[in-house]
Tab-separated table of C-alpha atoms in Angstrom:
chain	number	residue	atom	x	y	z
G	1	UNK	CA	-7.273	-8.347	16.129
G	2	UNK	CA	-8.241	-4.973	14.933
G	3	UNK	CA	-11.766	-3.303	15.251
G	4	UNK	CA	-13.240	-0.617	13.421
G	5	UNK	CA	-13.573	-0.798	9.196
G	6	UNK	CA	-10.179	1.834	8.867
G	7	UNK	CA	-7.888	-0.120	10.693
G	8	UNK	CA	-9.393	-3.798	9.497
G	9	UNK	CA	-9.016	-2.510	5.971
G	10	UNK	CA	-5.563	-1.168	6.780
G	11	UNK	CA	-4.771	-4.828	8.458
G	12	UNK	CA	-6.030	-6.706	5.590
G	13	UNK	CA	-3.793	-4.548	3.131
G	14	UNK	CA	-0.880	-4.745	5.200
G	15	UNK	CA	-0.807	-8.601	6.407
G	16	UNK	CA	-0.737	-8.518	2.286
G	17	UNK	CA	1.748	-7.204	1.457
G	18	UNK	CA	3.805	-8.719	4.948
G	19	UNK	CA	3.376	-11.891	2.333
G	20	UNK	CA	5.136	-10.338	-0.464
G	21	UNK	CA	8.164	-12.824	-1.341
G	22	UNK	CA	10.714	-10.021	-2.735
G	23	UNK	CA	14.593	-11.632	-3.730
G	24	UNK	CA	16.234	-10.200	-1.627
G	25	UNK	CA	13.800	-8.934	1.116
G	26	UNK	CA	13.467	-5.824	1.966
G	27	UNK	CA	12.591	-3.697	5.176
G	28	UNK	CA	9.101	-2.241	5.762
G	29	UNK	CA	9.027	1.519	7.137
G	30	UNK	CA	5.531	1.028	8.252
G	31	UNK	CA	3.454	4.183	9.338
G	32	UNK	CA	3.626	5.546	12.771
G	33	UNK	CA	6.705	3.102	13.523
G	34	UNK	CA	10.142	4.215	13.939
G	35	UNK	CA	12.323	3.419	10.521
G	36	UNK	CA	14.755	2.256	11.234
G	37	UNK	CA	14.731	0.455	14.578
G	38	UNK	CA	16.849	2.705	17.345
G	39	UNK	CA	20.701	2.050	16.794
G	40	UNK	CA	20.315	0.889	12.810
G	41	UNK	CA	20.983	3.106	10.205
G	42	UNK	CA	18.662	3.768	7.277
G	43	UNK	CA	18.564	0.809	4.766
G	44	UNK	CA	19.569	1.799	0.979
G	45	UNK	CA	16.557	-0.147	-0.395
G	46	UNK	CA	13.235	-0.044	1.210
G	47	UNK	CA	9.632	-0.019	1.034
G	48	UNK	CA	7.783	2.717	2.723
G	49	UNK	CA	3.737	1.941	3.201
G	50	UNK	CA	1.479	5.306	3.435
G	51	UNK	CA	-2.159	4.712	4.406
G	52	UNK	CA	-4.980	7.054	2.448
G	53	UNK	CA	-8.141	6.778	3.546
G	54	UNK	CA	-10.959	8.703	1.727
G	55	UNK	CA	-14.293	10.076	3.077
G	56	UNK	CA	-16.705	7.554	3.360
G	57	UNK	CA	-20.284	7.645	1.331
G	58	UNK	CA	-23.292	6.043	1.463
G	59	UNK	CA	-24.305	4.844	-1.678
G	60	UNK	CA	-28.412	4.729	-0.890
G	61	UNK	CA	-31.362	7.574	0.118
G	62	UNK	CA	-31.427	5.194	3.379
G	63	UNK	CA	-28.933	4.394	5.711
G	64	UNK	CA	-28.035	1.120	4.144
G	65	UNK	CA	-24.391	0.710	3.076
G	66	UNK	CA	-21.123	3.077	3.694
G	67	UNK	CA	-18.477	2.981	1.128
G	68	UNK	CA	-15.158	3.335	2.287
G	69	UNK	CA	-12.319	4.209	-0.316
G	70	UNK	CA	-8.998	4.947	-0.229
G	71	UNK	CA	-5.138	4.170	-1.049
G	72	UNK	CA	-2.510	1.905	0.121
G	73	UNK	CA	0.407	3.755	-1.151
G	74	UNK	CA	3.877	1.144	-1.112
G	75	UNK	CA	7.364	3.210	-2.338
G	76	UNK	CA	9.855	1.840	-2.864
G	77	UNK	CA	13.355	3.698	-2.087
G	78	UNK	CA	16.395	2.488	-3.873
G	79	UNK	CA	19.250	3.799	-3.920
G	80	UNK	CA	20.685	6.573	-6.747
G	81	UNK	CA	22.782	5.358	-9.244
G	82	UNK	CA	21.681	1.789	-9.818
G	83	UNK	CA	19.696	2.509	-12.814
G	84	UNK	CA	16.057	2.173	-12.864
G	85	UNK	CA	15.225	-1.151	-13.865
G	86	UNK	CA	15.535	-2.604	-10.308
G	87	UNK	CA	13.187	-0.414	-8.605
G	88	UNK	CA	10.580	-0.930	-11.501
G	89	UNK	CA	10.809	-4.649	-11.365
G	90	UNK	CA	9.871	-4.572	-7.403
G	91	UNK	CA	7.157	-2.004	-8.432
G	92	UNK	CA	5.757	-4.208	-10.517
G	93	UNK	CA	6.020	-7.182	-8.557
G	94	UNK	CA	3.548	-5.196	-5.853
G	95	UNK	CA	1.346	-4.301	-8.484
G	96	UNK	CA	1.302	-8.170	-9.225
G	97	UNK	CA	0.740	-9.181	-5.878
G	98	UNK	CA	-2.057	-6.535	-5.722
G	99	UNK	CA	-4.608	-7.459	-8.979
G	100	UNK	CA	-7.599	-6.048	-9.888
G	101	UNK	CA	-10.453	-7.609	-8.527
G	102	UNK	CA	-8.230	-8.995	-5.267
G	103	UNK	CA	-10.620	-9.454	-2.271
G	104	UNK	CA	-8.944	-9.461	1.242
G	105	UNK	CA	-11.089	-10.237	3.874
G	106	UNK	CA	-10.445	-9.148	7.636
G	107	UNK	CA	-12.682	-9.603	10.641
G	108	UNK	CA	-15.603	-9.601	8.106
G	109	UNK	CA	-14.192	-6.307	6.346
G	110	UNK	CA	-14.137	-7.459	2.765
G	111	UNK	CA	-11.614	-5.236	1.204
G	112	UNK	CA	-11.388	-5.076	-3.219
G	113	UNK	CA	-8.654	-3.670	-5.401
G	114	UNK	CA	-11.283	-2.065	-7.795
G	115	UNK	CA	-8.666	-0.546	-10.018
G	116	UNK	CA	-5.251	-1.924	-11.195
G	117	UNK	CA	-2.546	-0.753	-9.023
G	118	UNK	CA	0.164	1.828	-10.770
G	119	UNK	CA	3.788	3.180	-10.575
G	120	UNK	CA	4.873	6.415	-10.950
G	121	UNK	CA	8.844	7.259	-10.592
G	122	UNK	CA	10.181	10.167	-9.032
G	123	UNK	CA	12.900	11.835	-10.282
G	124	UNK	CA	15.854	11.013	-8.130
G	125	UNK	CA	16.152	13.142	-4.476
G	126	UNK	CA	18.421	12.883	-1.552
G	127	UNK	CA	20.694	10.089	-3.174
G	128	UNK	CA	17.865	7.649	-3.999
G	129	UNK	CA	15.034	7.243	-6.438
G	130	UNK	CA	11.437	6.633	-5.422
G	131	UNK	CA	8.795	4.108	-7.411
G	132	UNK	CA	5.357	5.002	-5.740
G	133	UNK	CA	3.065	2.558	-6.152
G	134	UNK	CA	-0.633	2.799	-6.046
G	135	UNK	CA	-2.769	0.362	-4.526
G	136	UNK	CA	-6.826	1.674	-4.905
G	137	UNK	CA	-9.230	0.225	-2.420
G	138	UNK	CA	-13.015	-0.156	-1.370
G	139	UNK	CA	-15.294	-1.821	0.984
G	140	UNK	CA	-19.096	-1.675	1.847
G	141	UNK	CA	-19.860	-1.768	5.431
G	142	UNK	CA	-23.726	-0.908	7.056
């Protein structure tokens, strides 16, 4: 279980997008975990998750509440040469299973997507092209 508002938003995000049914799958490079596992070799089609947190503000002349912003930033890597329809059809199926108004809750951290996520391609680099996708966040916590 995590503790602390950062890493229970940044559980409630990812256990999200763990739930993502993608056709076929495809591997996670999560942050601060070795991509790919020791003796595998780099995967042609991926998603990469990039955590973003944002300073926090309080929103009232008294203590009261903190807002905590941020982005949950998903690419996804495919590989150069396939055109770019694929990798904007798995965009938008994360920006699908990320709507406006979605409330995650974790550990009583409720977590809202207060704006609707977005894609922005890359121009292709190092043999594959790259479809950020970003995933804008907030929670109030005293």
């Amino acid at each position: 279980m995590a503790t602390g508002v950062e890493a229970n938003i940044f559980a409630a995000l990812s256990s999200r997008l763990s739930d993502l049914t993608l056709n076929p799958a495809l591997p996670i490079a999560w942050p601060n975990l070795q991509f790919p596992p020791e003796g595998q070799t780099k995967p042609r089609e991926y998603l990469e998750v990039f955590f973003l947190p944002n300073r926090t503000v309080t929103r009232t002349l008294s203590l009261g509440h903190q807002q905590h912003r941020g982005i949950f930033q998903v690419t996804v890597h495919h590989r150069d040469g396939a055109g770019m329809v694929k990798p904007l059809q798995i965009a938008d199926q994360i920006i699908a299973h990320f709507p406006l108004g979605l409330i995650l809750d974790q550990s009583g951290v409720r977590v809202k997507i207060y704006r609707k996520p977005y894609a922005i391609p890359q121009p292709p680099q190092n043999g594959s092209v790259t479809v950020p996708v970003t995933i804008e966040y907030e929670t109030y916590q005293p």
